[in-house]
């Protein structure tokens, strides 16, 4: 059984009961039994994403109809921030339906919702939930993302790179921001020498995505960064150019040789 196949069973009645227990102290009228029962009745034939969607949809029905009020309740159950590079998925999976709740229902409240995604990503991840906001509220997102490149939380800094990746795994592909790869690269620039390997891995993966549709621009941009960069930048360049190197791209192979 694959990891994804095994993980899907986490998103069922047991998680619904856990969420109910977390929510009730902040919303005493929360219909815990009906919520868990409705989730259990629907998730059986569904795969992981479908199960997450069911839980988010049932949260929407069970919480107050006013989105800001419902969101305030959910923000109370997030728990402590993850201050390490490990465990954001394993320990934070219970928040995946909360992130999807914001993704699906919060687009008309962009300020509140982006702040919620900021908090969620420090415990789990908002890399998927942020993508509709990039589509519908790009300029608002860019103003925040530029600030977040300097955030104290490594998870927030990683979100800047990971959430805007054109080919993010498990997510719908998106074009480069404003239709211009320079916009993506401007967000990556402050992260090229990030102290967190977790963030640098995301930057390298983002650059690797960009090489597949914007080869020349990306190679030239990386070459320019190498002129003043240290070992961290060299590492990102190697990993960011890996697909081109694997394909035998002569220009990239020559550039990589110059690192040795």
Coordinates of N, CA and C in Angstrom, one line a residue:
X1 N 0.8 -1.2 0.0 CA 0.0 0.0 0.0 C 0.9 1.2 0.0
X2 N 0.6 2.2 -0.9 CA 1.4 3.4 -1.0 C 1.2 4.3 0.3
X3 N 2.1 5.2 0.5 CA 2.0 6.1 1.6 C 0.7 6.9 1.5
X4 N 0.4 7.4 0.3 CA -0.8 8.2 0.1 C -2.1 7.4 0.3
X5 N -2.1 6.2 -0.1 CA -3.2 5.3 0.1 C -3.5 5.1 1.5
X6 N -2.4 4.9 2.3 CA -2.5 4.6 3.7 C -2.9 5.9 4.5
X7 N -2.4 7.0 4.0 CA -2.7 8.3 4.7 C -4.1 8.7 4.5
X8 N -4.8 8.3 3.4 CA -6.1 8.8 3.2 C -7.1 8.4 4.4
X9 N -6.8 7.3 5.0 CA -7.7 6.8 6.0 C -7.6 7.6 7.3
X10 N -6.6 8.5 7.4 CA -6.5 9.4 8.5 C -7.6 10.4 8.4
X11 N -8.0 10.7 7.2 CA -9.0 11.8 7.0 C -10.4 11.1 7.0
X12 N -10.9 10.8 8.2 CA -12.2 10.1 8.3 C -12.9 10.5 9.6
X13 N -13.6 9.6 10.1 CA -14.4 9.8 11.3 C -13.5 10.2 12.5
X14 N -12.4 9.5 12.6 CA -11.5 9.8 13.7 C -11.0 11.2 13.8
X15 N -10.6 11.7 12.6 CA -10.1 13.1 12.6 C -11.3 14.0 12.8
X16 N -12.5 13.7 12.3 CA -13.7 14.5 12.6 C -13.9 14.6 14.1
X17 N -13.8 13.5 14.8 CA -13.9 13.6 16.3 C -12.9 14.4 16.9
X18 N -11.6 14.3 16.4 CA -10.5 15.1 17.0 C -10.8 16.6 16.8
X19 N -11.2 16.9 15.6 CA -11.5 18.3 15.3 C -12.6 18.9 16.2
X20 N -13.6 18.0 16.4 CA -14.8 18.4 17.2 C -14.3 18.7 18.6
X21 N -13.4 17.8 19.2 CA -12.9 18.1 20.5 C -12.1 19.3 20.6
X22 N -11.4 19.7 19.6 CA -10.6 20.9 19.6 C -11.5 22.2 19.5
X23 N -12.6 22.0 18.7 CA -13.4 23.2 18.4 C -14.4 23.5 19.5
X24 N -14.9 22.5 20.2 CA -16.0 22.7 21.1 C -15.7 23.7 22.3
X25 N -14.5 23.8 22.8 CA -14.2 24.8 23.8 C -14.4 26.2 23.3
X26 N -14.3 26.4 22.0 CA -14.4 27.8 21.5 C -15.7 28.0 20.8
X27 N -16.5 26.9 20.6 CA -17.8 27.0 20.0 C -18.7 25.9 20.7
X28 N -19.2 26.2 21.9 CA -19.9 25.2 22.6 C -21.1 24.6 21.9
X29 N -21.7 25.3 21.0 CA -22.8 24.7 20.2 C -22.4 23.9 19.0
X30 N -21.1 23.6 18.8 CA -20.7 22.9 17.6 C -21.3 21.5 17.7
X31 N -22.0 21.1 16.6 CA -22.7 19.8 16.5 C -21.8 18.6 16.3
X32 N -21.0 18.3 17.3 CA -19.9 17.3 17.1 C -20.4 15.9 16.6
X33 N -21.5 15.4 17.1 CA -22.0 14.1 16.7 C -22.4 14.1 15.3
X34 N -23.2 15.1 14.9 CA -23.7 15.2 13.5 C -22.6 15.4 12.5
X35 N -21.6 16.2 12.9 CA -20.4 16.5 12.1 C -19.7 15.2 11.8
X36 N -19.3 14.5 12.9 CA -18.6 13.3 12.7 C -19.3 12.2 11.9
X37 N -20.6 12.2 12.2 CA -21.5 11.2 11.5 C -21.6 11.5 10.0
X38 N -21.7 12.7 9.6 CA -21.8 13.1 8.2 C -20.5 12.9 7.5
X39 N -19.3 13.1 8.2 CA -18.0 12.8 7.6 C -17.9 11.3 7.3
X40 N -18.2 10.5 8.4 CA -18.1 9.1 8.3 C -19.0 8.5 7.1
X41 N -20.1 9.1 6.9 CA -21.1 8.6 5.9 C -20.6 8.9 4.5
X42 N -19.7 9.8 4.3 CA -19.3 10.2 3.0 C -17.9 9.8 2.5
X43 N -17.0 9.6 3.4 CA -15.6 9.4 3.0 C -15.2 8.0 2.5
X44 N -16.0 7.0 2.8 CA -15.7 5.7 2.5 C -15.0 5.4 1.1
X45 N -15.7 5.8 0.0 CA -15.2 5.5 -1.3 C -14.2 6.5 -1.9
X46 N -13.9 7.6 -1.1 CA -13.1 8.7 -1.6 C -11.6 8.5 -1.4
X47 N -10.8 9.2 -2.2 CA -9.4 9.2 -2.0 C -9.0 10.4 -1.1
X48 N -7.7 10.6 -0.9 CA -7.3 11.6 0.1 C -7.9 13.0 -0.1
X49 N -7.7 13.5 -1.3 CA -8.2 14.9 -1.5 C -9.7 15.0 -1.4
X50 N -10.4 14.0 -1.8 CA -11.9 14.0 -1.6 C -12.3 14.0 -0.2
X51 N -11.5 13.2 0.6 CA -11.8 13.1 2.1 C -11.6 14.5 2.7
X52 N -10.5 15.1 2.4 CA -10.2 16.4 3.0 C -11.3 17.4 2.6
X53 N -11.8 17.4 1.4 CA -12.8 18.3 0.9 C -14.1 18.0 1.7
X54 N -14.4 16.8 2.0 CA -15.6 16.5 2.7 C -15.6 17.1 4.1
X55 N -14.4 16.9 4.8 CA -14.3 17.5 6.2 C -14.4 19.0 6.1
X56 N -13.7 19.6 5.2 CA -13.8 21.1 5.1 C -15.3 21.5 4.8
X57 N -16.0 20.8 3.9 CA -17.3 21.2 3.6 C -18.2 21.0 4.8
X58 N -18.0 19.9 5.6 CA -18.8 19.7 6.8 C -18.5 20.7 7.9
X59 N -17.3 21.2 7.9 CA -16.9 22.2 8.9 C -17.7 23.5 8.5
X60 N -17.8 23.8 7.2 CA -18.5 25.0 6.8 C -20.0 24.9 7.2
X61 N -20.6 23.7 7.1 CA -22.0 23.6 7.6 C -22.1 23.7 9.1
X62 N -21.2 23.2 9.8 CA -21.3 23.1 11.2 C -20.9 24.3 12.0
X63 N -20.0 25.1 11.4 CA -19.6 26.4 12.0 C -20.6 27.5 11.7
X64 N -20.4 28.6 12.3 CA -21.3 29.8 12.0 C -21.3 30.1 10.6
X65 N -22.3 30.6 10.0 CA -22.4 30.9 8.5 C -21.5 32.1 8.2
X66 N -21.2 33.0 9.1 CA -20.3 34.1 8.9 C -18.9 33.6 8.8
X67 N -18.3 33.8 7.6 CA -16.9 33.2 7.4 C -15.9 33.8 8.4
X68 N -15.8 35.1 8.7 CA -14.8 35.6 9.6 C -15.0 35.0 11.0
X69 N -16.3 34.8 11.4 CA -16.5 34.2 12.8 C -16.1 32.7 12.8
X70 N -16.4 32.0 11.7 CA -16.0 30.6 11.6 C -14.5 30.5 11.6
X71 N -13.8 31.4 10.8 CA -12.4 31.3 10.7 C -11.7 31.6 12.1
X72 N -12.3 32.5 12.8 CA -11.7 32.8 14.2 C -11.7 31.6 15.0
X73 N -12.8 30.8 14.9 CA -12.9 29.6 15.7 C -11.8 28.6 15.3
X74 N -11.6 28.4 14.0 CA -10.6 27.5 13.5 C -9.2 27.9 13.8
X75 N -9.0 29.2 13.8 CA -7.6 29.7 14.2 C -7.3 29.4 15.6
X76 N -8.3 29.2 16.5 CA -8.0 28.9 17.9 C -7.5 27.4 18.1
X77 N -7.7 26.6 17.1 CA -7.3 25.2 17.3 C -6.0 24.8 16.6
X78 N -5.2 25.8 16.1 CA -4.0 25.5 15.3 C -2.9 24.9 16.2
X79 N -2.8 25.2 17.4 CA -1.8 24.7 18.3 C -0.5 25.5 18.1
X80 N 0.6 25.0 18.8 CA 1.9 25.8 18.7 C 2.5 25.7 17.4
X81 N 3.3 26.7 17.1 CA 4.1 26.8 15.8 C 5.2 25.6 15.8
X82 N 5.4 25.2 14.6 CA 6.5 24.2 14.4 C 7.8 25.0 14.2
X83 N 8.7 24.9 15.1 CA 10.0 25.7 15.0 C 11.1 25.0 14.4
X84 N 10.9 23.8 13.9 CA 11.9 23.0 13.2 C 11.6 22.8 11.8
X85 N 12.5 22.1 11.1 CA 12.3 21.8 9.7 C 11.6 20.5 9.5
X86 N 11.3 19.8 10.5 CA 10.7 18.5 10.5 C 9.3 18.5 11.0
X87 N 8.5 17.6 10.5 CA 7.2 17.3 11.1 C 6.1 18.1 10.6
X88 N 6.3 19.0 9.7 CA 5.2 19.9 9.3 C 4.0 19.1 8.7
X89 N 4.3 18.1 8.0 CA 3.2 17.2 7.4 C 2.8 16.2 8.5
X90 N 3.7 15.4 9.0 CA 3.3 14.4 9.9 C 2.6 14.9 11.1
X91 N 3.0 15.9 11.7 CA 2.4 16.4 12.9 C 1.3 17.4 12.7
X92 N 1.2 17.9 11.5 CA 0.2 18.9 11.2 C -0.9 18.5 10.2
X93 N -1.0 17.2 9.9 CA -2.0 16.8 8.9 C -3.4 17.1 9.3
X94 N -3.7 17.2 10.6 CA -5.0 17.5 11.1 C -5.5 18.8 10.6
X95 N -4.5 19.7 10.2 CA -4.9 21.0 9.7 C -5.1 21.1 8.2
X96 N -4.9 20.0 7.5 CA -5.2 20.0 6.1 C -6.6 20.4 5.7
X97 N -7.6 19.9 6.4 CA -9.0 20.4 6.1 C -9.2 21.9 6.4
X98 N -8.5 22.4 7.4 CA -8.6 23.8 7.8 C -8.0 24.6 6.7
X99 N -6.9 24.2 6.2 CA -6.3 25.0 5.0 C -7.2 24.9 3.8
X100 N -7.8 23.8 3.6 CA -8.7 23.7 2.4 C -10.0 24.5 2.7
X101 N -10.4 24.6 3.9 CA -11.6 25.5 4.3 C -11.3 26.9 3.8
X102 N -10.1 27.4 4.2 CA -9.7 28.8 3.8 C -9.5 28.9 2.3
X103 N -9.0 27.9 1.6 CA -8.8 27.9 0.2 C -10.1 28.0 -0.5
X104 N -11.1 27.2 -0.1 CA -12.4 27.2 -0.8 C -13.4 28.3 -0.4
X105 N -13.4 28.7 0.8 CA -14.5 29.6 1.3 C -14.0 31.0 1.6
X106 N -12.7 31.3 1.5 CA -12.2 32.6 2.0 C -11.8 33.6 1.0
X107 N -12.1 33.3 -0.3 CA -11.5 34.2 -1.4 C -12.1 35.6 -1.3
X108 N -13.3 35.7 -0.8 CA -13.9 37.1 -0.7 C -13.4 37.8 0.5
X109 N -12.6 37.2 1.3 CA -12.0 37.9 2.5 C -10.5 37.7 2.5
X110 N -9.9 38.3 1.5 CA -8.5 38.0 1.2 C -7.6 38.4 2.3
X111 N -7.8 39.5 3.0 CA -6.9 39.9 4.1 C -7.0 38.9 5.2
X112 N -8.1 38.6 5.7 CA -8.3 37.6 6.8 C -7.7 36.2 6.4
X113 N -8.0 35.8 5.2 CA -7.6 34.5 4.7 C -6.1 34.4 4.5
X114 N -5.5 35.4 4.0 CA -4.1 35.3 3.8 C -3.4 35.3 5.2
X115 N -3.9 36.0 6.2 CA -3.3 36.0 7.5 C -3.5 34.6 8.1
X116 N -4.7 34.0 7.8 CA -4.9 32.6 8.3 C -3.9 31.6 7.6
X117 N -3.7 31.8 6.3 CA -2.7 30.9 5.7 C -1.3 31.1 6.2
X118 N -1.0 32.3 6.6 CA 0.3 32.6 7.2 C 0.4 31.9 8.5
X119 N -0.6 31.8 9.3 CA -0.6 31.1 10.6 C -0.6 29.6 10.4
X120 N -1.4 29.1 9.4 CA -1.5 27.7 9.2 C -0.1 27.1 8.7
X121 N 0.6 27.9 7.8 CA 1.8 27.3 7.3 C 2.9 27.2 8.3
X122 N 2.8 27.9 9.4 CA 3.8 27.8 10.5 C 3.6 26.5 11.3
X123 N 2.5 25.8 11.0 CA 2.2 24.5 11.7 C 2.1 23.3 10.7
X124 N 1.6 23.6 9.5 CA 1.4 22.6 8.5 C 1.9 23.1 7.2
X125 N 1.1 23.5 6.3 CA 1.5 24.1 5.1 C 0.3 24.8 4.4
X126 N 0.6 25.9 3.7 CA -0.5 26.6 3.0 C -0.1 26.6 1.5
X127 N 0.8 25.8 1.1 CA 1.4 25.8 -0.3 C 0.3 25.5 -1.3
X128 N -0.7 24.7 -1.0 CA -1.8 24.4 -1.9 C -2.9 25.5 -1.8
X129 N -3.2 25.8 -0.6 CA -4.4 26.7 -0.3 C -4.1 28.1 -0.9
X130 N -2.9 28.5 -1.0 CA -2.6 29.9 -1.4 C -2.8 30.1 -3.0
X131 N -2.8 29.0 -3.7 CA -2.8 29.1 -5.2 C -4.1 29.8 -5.8
X132 N -5.3 29.5 -5.3 CA -6.4 30.3 -5.8 C -6.3 31.8 -5.5
X133 N -5.6 32.1 -4.4 CA -5.4 33.5 -4.0 C -4.5 34.2 -5.0
X134 N -3.5 33.5 -5.5 CA -2.6 34.0 -6.5 C -3.3 34.2 -7.8
X135 N -4.3 33.4 -8.1 CA -5.1 33.6 -9.3 C -6.1 34.7 -9.2
X136 N -6.7 34.9 -8.1 CA -7.8 35.9 -7.9 C -7.3 37.2 -7.3
X137 N -6.2 37.2 -6.5 CA -5.8 38.4 -5.8 C -4.3 38.5 -5.8
X138 N -3.8 38.4 -7.1 CA -2.3 38.4 -7.2 C -1.6 39.5 -6.6
X139 N -2.0 40.7 -6.8 CA -1.3 41.9 -6.4 C -1.3 42.0 -4.8
X140 N -2.4 41.6 -4.2 CA -2.5 41.6 -2.8 C -1.5 40.5 -2.2
X141 N -1.5 39.4 -2.9 CA -0.6 38.3 -2.5 C 0.9 38.7 -2.6
X142 N 1.2 39.4 -3.7 CA 2.6 39.7 -4.0 C 3.1 40.7 -2.9
X143 N 2.3 41.6 -2.5 CA 2.7 42.6 -1.4 C 3.1 41.8 -0.2
X144 N 2.3 40.8 0.2 CA 2.5 40.0 1.4 C 3.7 39.1 1.2
X145 N 3.8 38.5 0.0 CA 4.9 37.5 -0.2 C 6.3 38.2 -0.2
X146 N 6.3 39.4 -0.7 CA 7.6 40.2 -0.6 C 8.0 40.4 0.8
X147 N 7.1 40.7 1.7 CA 7.4 40.9 3.1 C 7.8 39.5 3.7
X148 N 7.1 38.5 3.3 CA 7.3 37.2 3.9 C 8.7 36.6 3.6
X149 N 9.3 37.1 2.5 CA 10.7 36.5 2.2 C 11.6 36.8 3.4
X150 N 11.3 37.8 4.3 CA 12.2 38.1 5.4 C 11.5 37.7 6.7
X151 N 10.5 36.9 6.7 CA 9.8 36.5 7.9 C 10.8 35.7 8.8
X152 N 10.6 35.8 10.1 CA 11.4 35.0 11.0 C 11.2 33.5 10.9
X153 N 10.0 33.1 10.5 CA 9.6 31.7 10.4 C 10.1 31.1 9.1
X154 N 10.9 30.0 9.1 CA 11.4 29.4 7.9 C 10.2 28.8 7.1
X155 N 9.1 28.4 7.8 CA 8.0 27.9 7.1 C 7.3 29.0 6.2
X156 N 7.2 30.2 6.7 CA 6.6 31.3 6.0 C 7.5 31.6 4.8
X157 N 8.8 31.6 5.0 CA 9.7 31.9 3.9 C 9.6 30.8 2.8
X158 N 9.5 29.6 3.3 CA 9.4 28.5 2.3 C 8.1 28.6 1.5
X159 N 7.0 29.1 2.2 CA 5.7 29.3 1.5 C 5.9 30.2 0.3
X160 N 6.7 31.2 0.4 CA 6.9 32.2 -0.7 C 7.3 31.4 -1.9
X161 N 8.3 30.5 -1.8 CA 8.8 29.8 -2.9 C 7.9 28.6 -3.3
X162 N 7.5 27.9 -2.3 CA 6.8 26.6 -2.6 C 5.4 26.9 -3.2
X163 N 4.7 27.9 -2.6 CA 3.3 28.2 -3.0 C 3.2 28.7 -4.4
X164 N 4.3 29.4 -4.9 CA 4.3 30.0 -6.2 C 4.9 29.1 -7.2
X165 N 5.4 27.9 -6.9 CA 6.0 27.0 -7.9 C 5.0 26.7 -9.0
X166 N 5.5 26.9 -10.3 CA 4.6 26.6 -11.4 C 4.1 25.1 -11.5
X167 N 5.0 24.2 -11.1 CA 4.7 22.8 -11.2 C 4.7 22.1 -9.8
X168 N 4.1 22.7 -8.8 CA 4.1 22.1 -7.5 C 3.4 20.7 -7.5
X169 N 4.1 19.7 -7.1 CA 3.4 18.4 -7.0 C 2.1 18.4 -6.2
X170 N 1.2 17.6 -6.7 CA -0.1 17.4 -6.1 C -1.0 18.6 -6.3
X171 N -0.5 19.6 -7.0 CA -1.3 20.8 -7.3 C -1.5 21.1 -8.8
X172 N -2.5 21.9 -9.1 CA -2.7 22.3 -10.5 C -1.6 23.2 -10.9
X173 N -1.1 23.0 -12.1 CA 0.0 23.8 -12.6 C -0.5 25.2 -12.8
X174 N 0.4 26.2 -12.5 CA 0.0 27.6 -12.8 C 1.1 28.2 -13.6
X175 N 0.8 29.3 -14.3 CA 1.8 30.0 -15.0 C 2.6 30.9 -14.1
X176 N 3.7 31.4 -14.6 CA 4.5 32.3 -13.8 C 3.7 33.6 -13.5
X177 N 4.1 34.2 -12.4 CA 3.3 35.3 -11.8 C 3.4 36.5 -12.8
X178 N 2.2 37.2 -13.0 CA 2.1 38.3 -13.9 C 2.5 37.9 -15.4
X179 N 2.6 36.6 -15.6 CA 3.0 36.1 -16.9 C 4.5 36.4 -17.2
X180 N 5.3 36.6 -16.2 CA 6.7 37.0 -16.4 C 7.5 36.2 -15.4
X181 N 8.4 35.4 -15.8 CA 9.3 34.6 -14.9 C 10.1 35.6 -14.0
X182 N 10.4 36.8 -14.4 CA 11.1 37.7 -13.6 C 10.4 38.0 -12.3
X183 N 9.1 37.9 -12.3 CA 8.3 38.1 -11.0 C 8.6 37.0 -10.0
X184 N 8.6 35.7 -10.5 CA 9.0 34.6 -9.6 C 10.4 34.7 -9.1
X185 N 11.3 35.1 -10.0 CA 12.7 35.2 -9.7 C 13.0 36.3 -8.6
X186 N 12.2 37.3 -8.7 CA 12.3 38.4 -7.7 C 12.0 37.9 -6.3
X187 N 11.0 37.1 -6.2 CA 10.6 36.5 -4.9 C 11.7 35.5 -4.4
X188 N 12.3 34.8 -5.3 CA 13.4 33.9 -4.9 C 14.7 34.5 -4.5
X189 N 14.9 35.7 -5.1 CA 16.2 36.4 -4.8 C 16.6 36.5 -3.4
X190 N 15.7 36.9 -2.5 CA 16.1 37.0 -1.0 C 16.3 35.7 -0.4
X191 N 15.9 34.6 -1.0 CA 15.9 33.3 -0.4 C 17.1 32.5 -0.9
X192 N 17.9 33.0 -1.8 CA 19.0 32.2 -2.4 C 20.0 31.8 -1.3
X193 N 20.2 32.7 -0.3 CA 21.2 32.4 0.7 C 20.5 32.2 2.1
X194 N 19.3 31.7 2.0 CA 18.5 31.4 3.2 C 19.3 30.5 4.2
X195 N 19.3 30.7 5.5 CA 20.0 29.8 6.4 C 19.3 28.4 6.5
X196 N 18.1 28.3 6.1 CA 17.4 27.0 6.2 C 17.5 26.2 5.0
X197 N 18.0 25.0 5.1 CA 18.1 24.0 4.0 C 16.7 23.7 3.4
X198 N 15.7 23.7 4.3 CA 14.3 23.4 3.9 C 13.9 24.5 2.9
X199 N 14.2 25.7 3.2 CA 13.8 26.8 2.3 C 14.6 26.7 1.0
X200 N 15.9 26.4 1.1 CA 16.8 26.4 -0.1 C 16.4 25.3 -1.0
X201 N 15.9 24.1 -0.5 CA 15.4 23.0 -1.3 C 14.2 23.5 -2.1
X202 N 13.3 24.2 -1.5 CA 12.2 24.7 -2.2 C 12.6 25.7 -3.3
X203 N 13.5 26.6 -3.0 CA 14.0 27.5 -4.1 C 14.6 26.7 -5.3
X204 N 15.4 25.7 -5.0 CA 16.0 24.9 -6.0 C 14.9 24.2 -6.9
X205 N 13.9 23.7 -6.2 CA 12.8 23.0 -6.9 C 12.0 24.0 -7.8
X206 N 11.8 25.2 -7.2 CA 11.1 26.2 -8.0 C 11.9 26.6 -9.3
X207 N 13.2 26.8 -9.1 CA 14.1 27.1 -10.3 C 14.0 25.9 -11.3
X208 N 14.1 24.7 -10.8 CA 14.0 23.5 -11.7 C 12.7 23.6 -12.5
X209 N 11.6 24.0 -11.8 CA 10.3 24.1 -12.5 C 10.5 25.2 -13.6
X210 N 11.1 26.3 -13.3 CA 11.2 27.4 -14.3 C 12.1 27.0 -15.5
X211 N 13.0 26.1 -15.3 CA 13.9 25.7 -16.4 C 13.1 25.0 -17.5
X212 N 12.0 24.4 -17.1 CA 11.2 23.6 -18.1 C 10.4 24.5 -19.1
X213 N 10.1 25.7 -18.7 CA 9.4 26.6 -19.6 C 10.1 27.9 -19.9
X214 N 11.1 28.2 -19.1 CA 11.9 29.5 -19.3 C 13.4 29.2 -19.1
X215 N 13.9 28.3 -19.9 CA 15.2 27.8 -19.8 C 16.3 28.9 -19.8
X216 N 16.3 29.7 -20.9 CA 17.4 30.7 -21.0 C 17.3 31.7 -19.9
X217 N 16.2 32.3 -19.6 CA 16.0 33.3 -18.6 C 16.5 32.8 -17.3
X218 N 16.2 31.5 -16.9 CA 16.5 30.9 -15.6 C 18.0 30.7 -15.6
X219 N 18.6 30.1 -16.6 CA 20.0 29.8 -16.6 C 20.8 31.1 -16.4
X220 N 20.4 32.2 -17.2 CA 21.2 33.4 -17.1 C 21.0 34.1 -15.7
X221 N 19.8 34.0 -15.2 CA 19.6 34.5 -13.8 C 20.5 33.8 -12.8
X222 N 20.5 32.5 -12.9 CA 21.4 31.7 -11.9 C 22.8 32.0 -12.1
X223 N 23.3 32.1 -13.4 CA 24.7 32.5 -13.6 C 25.0 33.8 -13.0
X224 N 24.1 34.8 -13.1 CA 24.4 36.1 -12.5 C 24.5 36.0 -11.0
X225 N 23.7 35.2 -10.4 CA 23.7 35.1 -8.9 C 25.0 34.4 -8.4
X226 N 25.5 33.5 -9.3 CA 26.8 32.8 -8.9 C 28.0 33.7 -8.8
X227 N 27.9 34.8 -9.5 CA 29.1 35.8 -9.4 C 29.3 36.3 -8.0
X228 N 28.3 36.4 -7.2 CA 28.5 36.9 -5.9 C 28.1 35.9 -4.8
X229 N 27.6 34.8 -5.2 CA 27.1 33.8 -4.2 C 28.1 32.9 -3.6
X230 N 27.8 32.3 -2.5 CA 28.7 31.4 -1.8 C 28.2 30.0 -2.0
X231 N 28.6 29.1 -1.1 CA 28.3 27.7 -1.2 C 26.8 27.4 -1.3
X232 N 26.0 28.2 -0.5 CA 24.6 27.9 -0.5 C 24.0 28.2 -1.9
X233 N 24.4 29.2 -2.6 CA 23.9 29.5 -3.9 C 24.4 28.5 -4.9
X234 N 25.6 28.0 -4.8 CA 26.1 26.9 -5.7 C 25.3 25.7 -5.5
X235 N 24.9 25.3 -4.3 CA 24.1 24.2 -4.0 C 22.7 24.3 -4.7
X236 N 22.1 25.5 -4.5 CA 20.8 25.8 -5.1 C 20.9 25.7 -6.7
X237 N 22.0 26.2 -7.2 CA 22.2 26.2 -8.7 C 22.3 24.7 -9.2
X238 N 23.1 23.9 -8.5 CA 23.2 22.5 -8.9 C 21.8 21.8 -8.9
X239 N 21.1 22.0 -7.9 CA 19.8 21.3 -7.8 C 18.7 22.0 -8.6
X240 N 18.8 23.3 -8.8 CA 17.9 24.0 -9.7 C 18.0 23.7 -11.2
X241 N 19.2 23.2 -11.5 CA 19.5 22.9 -12.9 C 19.5 21.4 -13.2
X242 N 19.1 20.7 -12.3 CA 19.3 19.2 -12.4 C 18.6 18.6 -13.6
X243 N 17.4 19.0 -13.9 CA 16.7 18.4 -15.0 C 17.4 18.7 -16.3
X244 N 17.9 19.9 -16.5 CA 18.6 20.3 -17.7 C 19.9 19.5 -17.8
X245 N 20.6 19.3 -16.6 CA 21.8 18.5 -16.6 C 21.5 17.1 -17.0
X246 N 20.5 16.5 -16.4 CA 20.1 15.1 -16.7 C 19.8 14.9 -18.2
X247 N 19.2 16.0 -18.8 CA 18.9 15.9 -20.2 C 20.1 16.0 -21.1
X248 N 21.3 16.4 -20.5 CA 22.5 16.5 -21.3 C 22.7 17.9 -21.9
X249 N 22.0 18.9 -21.3 CA 22.1 20.3 -21.8 C 23.6 20.7 -21.7
X250 N 24.2 21.0 -22.8 CA 25.7 21.3 -22.8 C 26.0 22.5 -22.1
X251 N 25.2 23.6 -22.3 CA 25.5 24.8 -21.6 C 25.4 24.7 -20.1
X252 N 24.4 23.9 -19.6 CA 24.3 23.7 -18.2 C 25.4 22.8 -17.6
X253 N 25.8 21.8 -18.4 CA 26.9 20.9 -17.9 C 28.2 21.7 -17.8
X254 N 28.4 22.6 -18.8 CA 29.6 23.4 -18.7 C 29.6 24.4 -17.5
X255 N 28.4 24.9 -17.2 CA 28.3 25.8 -16.1 C 28.5 25.1 -14.8
X256 N 27.9 23.9 -14.7 CA 28.1 23.1 -13.5 C 29.6 22.7 -13.3
X257 N 30.3 22.4 -14.3 CA 31.7 22.1 -14.2 C 32.5 23.3 -13.6
X258 N 32.1 24.5 -13.9 CA 32.8 25.7 -13.4 C 32.7 25.8 -11.9
X259 N 31.7 25.0 -11.3 CA 31.6 25.1 -9.8 C 32.7 24.3 -9.1
X260 N 33.3 23.3 -9.8 CA 34.2 22.4 -9.2 C 35.6 23.0 -9.0

